Coordinates of C-alpha atoms in Angstrom, one line a residue:
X1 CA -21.4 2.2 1.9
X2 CA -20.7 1.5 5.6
X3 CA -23.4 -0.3 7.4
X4 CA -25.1 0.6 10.5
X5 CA -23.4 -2.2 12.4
X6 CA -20.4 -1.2 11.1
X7 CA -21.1 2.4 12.4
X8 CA -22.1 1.2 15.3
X9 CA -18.7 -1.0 15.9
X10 CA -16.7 2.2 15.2
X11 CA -18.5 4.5 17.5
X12 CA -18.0 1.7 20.4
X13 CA -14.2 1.6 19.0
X14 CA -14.0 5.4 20.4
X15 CA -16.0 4.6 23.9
X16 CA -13.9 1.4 24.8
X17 CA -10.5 3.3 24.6
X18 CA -7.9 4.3 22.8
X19 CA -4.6 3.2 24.3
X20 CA -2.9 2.0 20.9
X21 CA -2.7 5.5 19.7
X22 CA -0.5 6.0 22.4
X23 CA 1.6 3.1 21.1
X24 CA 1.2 5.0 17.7
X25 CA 2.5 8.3 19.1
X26 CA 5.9 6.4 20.6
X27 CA 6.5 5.8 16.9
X28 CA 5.6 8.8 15.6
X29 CA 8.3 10.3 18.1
X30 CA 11.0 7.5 17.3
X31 CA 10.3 8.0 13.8
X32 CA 11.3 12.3 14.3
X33 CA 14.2 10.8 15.8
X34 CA 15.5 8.3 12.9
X35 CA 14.6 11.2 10.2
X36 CA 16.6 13.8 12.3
X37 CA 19.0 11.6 12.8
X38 CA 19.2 10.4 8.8
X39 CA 18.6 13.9 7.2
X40 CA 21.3 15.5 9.2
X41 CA 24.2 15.2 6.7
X42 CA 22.2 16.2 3.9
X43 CA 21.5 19.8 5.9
X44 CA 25.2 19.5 7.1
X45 CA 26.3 18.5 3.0
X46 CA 27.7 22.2 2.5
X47 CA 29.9 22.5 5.7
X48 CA 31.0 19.0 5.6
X49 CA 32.2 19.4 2.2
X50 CA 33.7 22.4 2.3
X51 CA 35.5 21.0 5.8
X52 CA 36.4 17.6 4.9
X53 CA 37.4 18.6 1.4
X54 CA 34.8 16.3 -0.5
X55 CA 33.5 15.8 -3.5
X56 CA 30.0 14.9 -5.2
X57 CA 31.1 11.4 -5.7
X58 CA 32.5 11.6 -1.9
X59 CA 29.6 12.7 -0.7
X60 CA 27.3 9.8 -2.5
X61 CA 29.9 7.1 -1.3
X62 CA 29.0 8.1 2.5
X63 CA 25.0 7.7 1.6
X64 CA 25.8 4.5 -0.2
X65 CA 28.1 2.7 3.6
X66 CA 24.4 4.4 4.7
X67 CA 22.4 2.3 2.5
X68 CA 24.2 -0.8 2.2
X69 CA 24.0 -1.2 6.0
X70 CA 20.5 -0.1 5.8
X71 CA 20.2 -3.3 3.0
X72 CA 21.6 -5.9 5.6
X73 CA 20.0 -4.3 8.4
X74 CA 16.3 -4.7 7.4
X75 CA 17.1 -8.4 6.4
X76 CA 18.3 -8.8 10.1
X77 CA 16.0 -7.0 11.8
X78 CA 12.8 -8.1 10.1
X79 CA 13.9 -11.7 11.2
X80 CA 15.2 -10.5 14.8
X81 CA 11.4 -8.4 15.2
X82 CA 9.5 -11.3 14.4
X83 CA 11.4 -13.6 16.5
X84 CA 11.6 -10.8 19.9
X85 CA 8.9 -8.6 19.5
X86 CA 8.4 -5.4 19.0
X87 CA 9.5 -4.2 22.7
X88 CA 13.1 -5.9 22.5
X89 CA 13.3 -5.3 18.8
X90 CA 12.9 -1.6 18.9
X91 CA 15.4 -1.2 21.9
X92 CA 18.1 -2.9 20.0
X93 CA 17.9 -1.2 17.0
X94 CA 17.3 2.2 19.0
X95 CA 20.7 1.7 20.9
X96 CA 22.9 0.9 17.9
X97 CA 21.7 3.8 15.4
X98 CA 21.8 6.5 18.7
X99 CA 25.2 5.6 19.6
X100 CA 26.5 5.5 15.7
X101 CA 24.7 9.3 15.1
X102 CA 26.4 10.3 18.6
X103 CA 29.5 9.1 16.9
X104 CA 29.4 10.9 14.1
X105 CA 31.2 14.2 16.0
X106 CA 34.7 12.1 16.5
X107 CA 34.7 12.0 12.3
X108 CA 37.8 13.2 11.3
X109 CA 37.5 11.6 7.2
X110 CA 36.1 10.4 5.0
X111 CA 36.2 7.0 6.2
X112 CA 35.8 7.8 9.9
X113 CA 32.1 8.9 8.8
X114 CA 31.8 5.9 6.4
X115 CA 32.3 3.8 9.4
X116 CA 29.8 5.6 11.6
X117 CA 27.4 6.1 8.8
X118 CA 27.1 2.2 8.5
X119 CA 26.6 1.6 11.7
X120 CA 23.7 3.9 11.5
X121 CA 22.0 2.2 9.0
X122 CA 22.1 -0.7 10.6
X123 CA 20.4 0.7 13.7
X124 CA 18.3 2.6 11.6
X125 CA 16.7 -0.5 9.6
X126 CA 15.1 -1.7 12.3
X127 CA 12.7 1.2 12.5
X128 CA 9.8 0.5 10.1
X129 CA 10.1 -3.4 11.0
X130 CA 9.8 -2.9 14.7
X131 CA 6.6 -0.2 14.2
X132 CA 5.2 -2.0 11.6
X133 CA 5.3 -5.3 13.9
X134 CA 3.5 -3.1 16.7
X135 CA 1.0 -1.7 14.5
X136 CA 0.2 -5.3 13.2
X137 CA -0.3 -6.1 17.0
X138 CA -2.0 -3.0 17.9
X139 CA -4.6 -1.8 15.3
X140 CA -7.1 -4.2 13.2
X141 CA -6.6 -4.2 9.3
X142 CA -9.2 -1.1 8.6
X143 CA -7.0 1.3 10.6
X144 CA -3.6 0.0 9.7
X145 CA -2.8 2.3 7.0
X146 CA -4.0 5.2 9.0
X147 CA -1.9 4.3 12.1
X148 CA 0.7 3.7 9.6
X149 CA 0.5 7.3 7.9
X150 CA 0.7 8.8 11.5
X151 CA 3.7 7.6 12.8
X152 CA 5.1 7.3 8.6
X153 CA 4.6 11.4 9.5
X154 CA 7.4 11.2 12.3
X155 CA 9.6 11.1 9.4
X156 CA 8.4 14.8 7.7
X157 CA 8.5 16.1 11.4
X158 CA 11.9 14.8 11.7
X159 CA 12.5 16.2 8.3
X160 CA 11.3 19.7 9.1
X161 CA 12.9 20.1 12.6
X162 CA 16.6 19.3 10.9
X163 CA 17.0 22.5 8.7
X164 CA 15.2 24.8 11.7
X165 CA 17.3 23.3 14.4
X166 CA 20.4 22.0 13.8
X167 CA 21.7 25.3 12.4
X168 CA 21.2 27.1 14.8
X169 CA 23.4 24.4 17.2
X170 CA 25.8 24.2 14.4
X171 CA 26.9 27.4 14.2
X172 CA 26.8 28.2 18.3
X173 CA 29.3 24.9 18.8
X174 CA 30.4 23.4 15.3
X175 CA 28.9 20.6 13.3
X176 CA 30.4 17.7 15.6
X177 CA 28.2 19.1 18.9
X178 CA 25.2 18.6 16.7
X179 CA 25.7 15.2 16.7
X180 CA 26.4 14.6 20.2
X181 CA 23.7 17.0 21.6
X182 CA 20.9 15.5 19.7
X183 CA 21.9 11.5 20.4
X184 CA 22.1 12.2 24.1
X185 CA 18.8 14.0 24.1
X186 CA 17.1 11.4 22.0
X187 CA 17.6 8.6 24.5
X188 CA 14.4 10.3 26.8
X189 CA 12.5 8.0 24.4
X190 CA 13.9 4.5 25.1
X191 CA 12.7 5.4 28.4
X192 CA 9.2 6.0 27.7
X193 CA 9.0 3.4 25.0
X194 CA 10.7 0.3 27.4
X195 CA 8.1 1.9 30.2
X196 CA 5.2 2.2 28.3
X197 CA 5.2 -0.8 25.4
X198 CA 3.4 -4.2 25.9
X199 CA 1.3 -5.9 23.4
X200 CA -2.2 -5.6 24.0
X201 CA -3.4 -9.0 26.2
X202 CA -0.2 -7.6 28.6
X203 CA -1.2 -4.0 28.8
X204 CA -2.9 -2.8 32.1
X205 CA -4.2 -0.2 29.9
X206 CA -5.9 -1.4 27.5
X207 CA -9.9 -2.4 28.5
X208 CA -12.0 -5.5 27.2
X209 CA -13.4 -3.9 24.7
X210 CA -10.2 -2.4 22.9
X211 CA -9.1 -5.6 22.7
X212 CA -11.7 -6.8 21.2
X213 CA -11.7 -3.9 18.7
X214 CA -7.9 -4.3 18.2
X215 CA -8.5 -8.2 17.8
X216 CA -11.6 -8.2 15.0
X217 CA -9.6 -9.9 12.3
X218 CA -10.2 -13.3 11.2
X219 CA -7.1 -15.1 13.2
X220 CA -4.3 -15.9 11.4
X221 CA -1.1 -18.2 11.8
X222 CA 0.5 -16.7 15.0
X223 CA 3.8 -18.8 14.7
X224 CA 7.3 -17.3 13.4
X225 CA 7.4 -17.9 10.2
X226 CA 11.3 -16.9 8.1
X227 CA 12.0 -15.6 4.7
X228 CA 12.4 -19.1 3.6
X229 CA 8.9 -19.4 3.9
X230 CA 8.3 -16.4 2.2
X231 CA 10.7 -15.6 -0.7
X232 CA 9.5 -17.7 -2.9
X233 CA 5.9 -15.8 -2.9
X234 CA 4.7 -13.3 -5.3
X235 CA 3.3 -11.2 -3.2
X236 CA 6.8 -10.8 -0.7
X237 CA 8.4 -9.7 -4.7
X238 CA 5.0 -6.7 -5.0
X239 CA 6.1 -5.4 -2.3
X240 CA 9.7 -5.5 -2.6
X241 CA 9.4 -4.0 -5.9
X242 CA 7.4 -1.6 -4.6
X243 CA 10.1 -0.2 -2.5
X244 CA 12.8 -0.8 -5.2
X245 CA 11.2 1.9 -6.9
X246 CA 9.9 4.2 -4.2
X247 CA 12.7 4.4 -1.4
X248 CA 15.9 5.9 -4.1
X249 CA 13.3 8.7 -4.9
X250 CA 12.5 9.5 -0.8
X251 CA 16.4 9.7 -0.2
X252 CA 17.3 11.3 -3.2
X253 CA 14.6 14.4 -1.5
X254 CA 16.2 13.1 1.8
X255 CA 20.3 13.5 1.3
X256 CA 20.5 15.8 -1.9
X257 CA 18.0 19.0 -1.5
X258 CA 19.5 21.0 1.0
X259 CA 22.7 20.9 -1.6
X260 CA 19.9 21.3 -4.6
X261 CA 18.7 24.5 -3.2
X262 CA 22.6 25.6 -2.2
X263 CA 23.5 25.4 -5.5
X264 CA 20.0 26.1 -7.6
X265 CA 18.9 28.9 -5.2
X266 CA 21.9 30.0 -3.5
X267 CA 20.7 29.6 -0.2
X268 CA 23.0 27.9 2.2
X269 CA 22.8 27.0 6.3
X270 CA 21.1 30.0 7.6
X271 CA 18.6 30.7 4.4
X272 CA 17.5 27.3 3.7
X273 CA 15.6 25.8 7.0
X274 CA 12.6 27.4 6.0
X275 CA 12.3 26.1 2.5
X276 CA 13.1 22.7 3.5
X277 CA 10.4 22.8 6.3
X278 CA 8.1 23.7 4.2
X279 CA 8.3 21.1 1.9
X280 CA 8.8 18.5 5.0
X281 CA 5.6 19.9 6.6
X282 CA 3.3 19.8 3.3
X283 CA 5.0 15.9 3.0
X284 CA 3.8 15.5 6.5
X285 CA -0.2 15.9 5.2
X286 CA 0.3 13.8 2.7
X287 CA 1.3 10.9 5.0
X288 CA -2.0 11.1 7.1
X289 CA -4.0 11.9 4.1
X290 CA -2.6 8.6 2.1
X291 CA -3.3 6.4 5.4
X292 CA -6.8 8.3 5.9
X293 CA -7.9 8.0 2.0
X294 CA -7.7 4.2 2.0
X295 CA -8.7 3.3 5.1
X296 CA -11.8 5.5 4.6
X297 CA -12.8 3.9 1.9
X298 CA -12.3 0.5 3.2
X299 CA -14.3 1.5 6.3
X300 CA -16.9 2.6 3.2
X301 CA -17.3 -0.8 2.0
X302 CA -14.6 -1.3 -0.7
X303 CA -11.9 -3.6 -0.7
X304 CA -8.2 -3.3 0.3
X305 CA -7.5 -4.2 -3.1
X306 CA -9.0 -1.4 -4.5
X307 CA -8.8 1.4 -1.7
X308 CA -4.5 0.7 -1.4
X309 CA -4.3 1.0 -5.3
X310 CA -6.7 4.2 -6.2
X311 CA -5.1 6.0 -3.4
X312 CA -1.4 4.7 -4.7
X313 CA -2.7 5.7 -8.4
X314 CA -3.4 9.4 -7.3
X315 CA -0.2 9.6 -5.2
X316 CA 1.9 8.8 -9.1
X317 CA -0.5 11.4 -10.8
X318 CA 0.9 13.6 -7.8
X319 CA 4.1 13.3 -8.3
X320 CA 3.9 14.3 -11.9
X321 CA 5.2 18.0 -11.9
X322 CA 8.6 17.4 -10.1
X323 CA 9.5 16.6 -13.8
X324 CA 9.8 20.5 -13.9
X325 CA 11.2 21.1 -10.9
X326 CA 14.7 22.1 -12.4
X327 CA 12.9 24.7 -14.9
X328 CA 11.3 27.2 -11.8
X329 CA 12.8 30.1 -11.1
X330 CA 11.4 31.1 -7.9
X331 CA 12.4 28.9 -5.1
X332 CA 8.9 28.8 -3.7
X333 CA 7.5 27.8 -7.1
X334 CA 10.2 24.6 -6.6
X335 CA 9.0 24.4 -2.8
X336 CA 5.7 24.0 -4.2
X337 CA 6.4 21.4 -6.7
X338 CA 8.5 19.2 -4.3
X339 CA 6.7 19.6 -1.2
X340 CA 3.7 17.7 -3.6
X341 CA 5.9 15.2 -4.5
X342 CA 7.4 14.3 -1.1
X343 CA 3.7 14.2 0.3
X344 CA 2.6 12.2 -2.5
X345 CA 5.6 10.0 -2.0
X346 CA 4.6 9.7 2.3
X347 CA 0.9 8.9 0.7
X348 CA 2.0 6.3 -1.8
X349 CA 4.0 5.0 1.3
X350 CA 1.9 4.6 3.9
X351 CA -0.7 2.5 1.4
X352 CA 2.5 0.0 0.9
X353 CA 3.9 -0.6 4.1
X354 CA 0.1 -1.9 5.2
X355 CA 0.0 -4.2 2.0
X356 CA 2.5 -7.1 3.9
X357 CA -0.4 -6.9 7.0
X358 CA -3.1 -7.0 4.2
X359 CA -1.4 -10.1 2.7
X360 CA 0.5 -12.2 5.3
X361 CA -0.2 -13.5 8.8
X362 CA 1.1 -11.3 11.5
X363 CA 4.2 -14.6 11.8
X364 CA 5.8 -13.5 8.8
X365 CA 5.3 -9.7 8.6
X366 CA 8.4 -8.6 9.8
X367 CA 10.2 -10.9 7.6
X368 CA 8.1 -9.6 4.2
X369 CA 8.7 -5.8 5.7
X370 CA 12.8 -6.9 5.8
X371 CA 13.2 -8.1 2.4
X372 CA 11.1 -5.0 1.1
X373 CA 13.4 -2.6 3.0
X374 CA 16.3 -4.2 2.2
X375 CA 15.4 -4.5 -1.6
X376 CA 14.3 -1.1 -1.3
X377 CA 18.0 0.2 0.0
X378 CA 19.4 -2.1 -3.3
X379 CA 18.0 0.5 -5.0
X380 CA 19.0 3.7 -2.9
X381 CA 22.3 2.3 -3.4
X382 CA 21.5 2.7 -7.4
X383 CA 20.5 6.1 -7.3
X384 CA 23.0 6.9 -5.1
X385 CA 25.8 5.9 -7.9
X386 CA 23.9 7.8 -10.5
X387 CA 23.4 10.8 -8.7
X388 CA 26.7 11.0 -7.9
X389 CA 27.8 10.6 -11.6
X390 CA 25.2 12.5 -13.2
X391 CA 26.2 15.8 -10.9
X392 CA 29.7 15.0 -11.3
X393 CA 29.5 14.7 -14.8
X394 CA 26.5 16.6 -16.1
X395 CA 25.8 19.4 -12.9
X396 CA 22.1 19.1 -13.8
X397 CA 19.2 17.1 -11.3
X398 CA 17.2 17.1 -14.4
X399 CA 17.8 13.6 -15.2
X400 CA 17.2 12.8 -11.1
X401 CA 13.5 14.4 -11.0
X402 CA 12.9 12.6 -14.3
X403 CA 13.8 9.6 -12.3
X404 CA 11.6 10.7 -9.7
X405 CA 8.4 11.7 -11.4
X406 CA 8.0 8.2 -13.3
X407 CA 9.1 6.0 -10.2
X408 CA 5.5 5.7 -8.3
X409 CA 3.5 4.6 -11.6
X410 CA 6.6 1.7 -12.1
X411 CA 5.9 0.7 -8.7
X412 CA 2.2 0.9 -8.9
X413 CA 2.1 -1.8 -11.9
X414 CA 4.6 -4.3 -10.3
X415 CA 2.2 -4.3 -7.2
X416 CA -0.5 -5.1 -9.6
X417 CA 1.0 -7.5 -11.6
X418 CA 2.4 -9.5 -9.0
X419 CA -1.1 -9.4 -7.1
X420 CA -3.6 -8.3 -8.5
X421 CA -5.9 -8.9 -5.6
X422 CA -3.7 -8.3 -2.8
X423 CA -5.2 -11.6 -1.6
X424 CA -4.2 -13.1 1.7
X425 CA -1.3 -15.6 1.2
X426 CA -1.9 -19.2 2.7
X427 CA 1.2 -19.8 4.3
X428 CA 0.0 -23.7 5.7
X429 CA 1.4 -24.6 2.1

């Protein structure tokens, strides 16, 4: 159980300020604007194909450019985050992903959008290393998974505005405006995020005693440190694998389930925004939820060891019934089922992007969080072959929930397995 003093250090938390959950809610809003952004062609998958002439197997060749840029993208932006900072390393990526999405509406083929979707996820990558970076520099390790989980959220938000808005743009001025209209506006945030950013010992903001509260930790290494200094460590591989496992199943939900209910459900662009918010907005709880379970019960005495994993363990069990998501009749019987799984997915999440903070000083964090991402994309690109295959061939997504439902408790026991402690990793060896 928590301690008086530690009570006591908590309540004084809340009196001495609480500037970093500003920092917290500029991620939350970039991250509406990646996942709006990302999810856009899987709400625009009907239109495009029946435009553009595409297959199934067309269709998963765009996500793949997607993914294999977001694969090299991660490796070079965890490096370029922990070499610039957070600040410059956000405004890059920022720039590159808003102009590719703006570019989107001057696709005339299928290669036109190949091209731009690549150079969206190479902008794109450097979202998570960039807020993970400032989270490490903002919020001490009890609060990380929390701070995590709310701006991890951004991405349900993003997720649930996309169905409800961009129809309604879509069919007043055509697919291509949607692009256009939404980059443009989107670029009110670099503002506020180049105005508004420092780390905490250069922010005017921030008082004496958040900085103490932001800097409790036990220091650790504070120079760069690159992958060659981490690749070779266990715990770098628990993490990676983690995301091997996890990331196919968010952007198999992500890309594919506005053409799952199309074709399950017959709903189509005006008849599905609601369904898909739903299950984006129930995803949404489960991100906070996941960062609040764990870091609840660390600030209840137990160790990060144990409070990341129970909270992981639940999130598999969670997932469970997505398994017999193809069997439902009713549509809100499947919104149900999914919107579970996606939040248990946002849970399971959150709990692994804190474990390179739990595990590695805050020199070599971006560089763990890059080779995760970009072994997490590896296996986006995987799913993305077989789904295309599998509804090409078969025309059933029972084989993809299948996939889905038994992903978590895979990545759960390579986590384990690799460290078993989730100790901290001595990198002066």
């Amino acid at each position: 159980m928590a301690s008086k003093g530690e009570a006591a250090v908590s309540g004084a938390a809340a009196r001495v300020g609480r500037y970093r959950w500003v920092i917290c809610g500029l991620l939350f809003a970039a991250t509406i604007i990646n996942y709006v952004d990302r999810q856009m062609i899987g709400v625009l998958k009907p239109t495009l194909m029946a435009d553009l002439h595409w297959t199934e197997q067309d269709f998963a060749n765009v996500i793949i450019w997607f993914q294999f840029a977001y694969a090299v993208g991660y490796i070079i932006f965890g490096k370029v985050v922990d070499q610039v900072g957070a600040r410059v390393g956000y405004t890059i990526a920022f720039v590159i992903w808003q102009v590719a999405h703006i570019l989107h509406g001057a696709a005339h083929s299928l290669m036109h959008f190949a091209i731009a979707r690549f150079a969206l996820g190479i902008g794109e990558s450097g979202n998570f290393p960039a807020g993970i970076k400032a989270v490490t520099e903002w919020f001490p390790a009890k609060e990380r998974a929390f701070a995590i989980g709310v701006f991890n959220a951004g991405a349900n938000i993003g997720a649930v505005l996309t169905p409800l808005a961009i129809p309604y743009i879509v069919l007043a001025w055509g697919w291509r405006s949607a692009f256009v209209i939404t980059g443009v506006v989107s670029f009110v945030w670099l503002i506020a995020w180049w105005t508004l950013y420092r780390t905490p010992r250069e922010h005017p903001k921030v008082t004496e005693g958040e900085l103490a509260w932001i800097e409790q930790d036990p220091a650790d290494q504070v120079q760069k440190l690159g992958y060659g200094a981490v690749l070779t460590r266990r715990e770098t591989w628990a993490y990676a694998l983690g995301k091997f496992f996890i990331d196919p199943i968010w952007w198999f939900f992500l890309f594919w389930l506005p053409g799952y209910l199309y074709e399950r459900y017959h709903l189509d662009l005006k008849t599905f925004g609601i369904p898909l918010a739903a299950i984006y907005l129930v995803s949404d709880m489960g991100s906070v939820a996941g960062g609040w379970l764990s870091s609840r019960l660390m600030r209840a005495g137990y160790t990060a060891n144990l409070a990341r994993k129970v909270t992981m363990l639940v999130c598999a069990f969670a997932v469970l019934p997505v398994l017999f998501a193809e069997s439902l009749s009713s549509v809100w019987m499947a919104v149900g089922v999914i919107g579970i799984a996606t939040a248990a997915h946002q849970a399971f999440s959150a709990n692994l992007y804190a474990l390179p903070a739990d595990m590695f000083p805050r020199g070599a964090v971006g560089s763990v969080i890059g080779i995760g991402g970009t072994v997490g994309a590896v296996g986006g690109i995987l799913m993305s072959l077989y789904v295309g295959v599998v509804l090409e061939r078969i025309g059933s997504y029972w084989p993809l929930f299948a996939v889905a439902g038994s992903a978590y408790f895979v990545a759960l026991a390579c986590v384990h397995f690799l460290s078993p402690r989730l100790a901290r990793v001595d990198m002066s060896h």
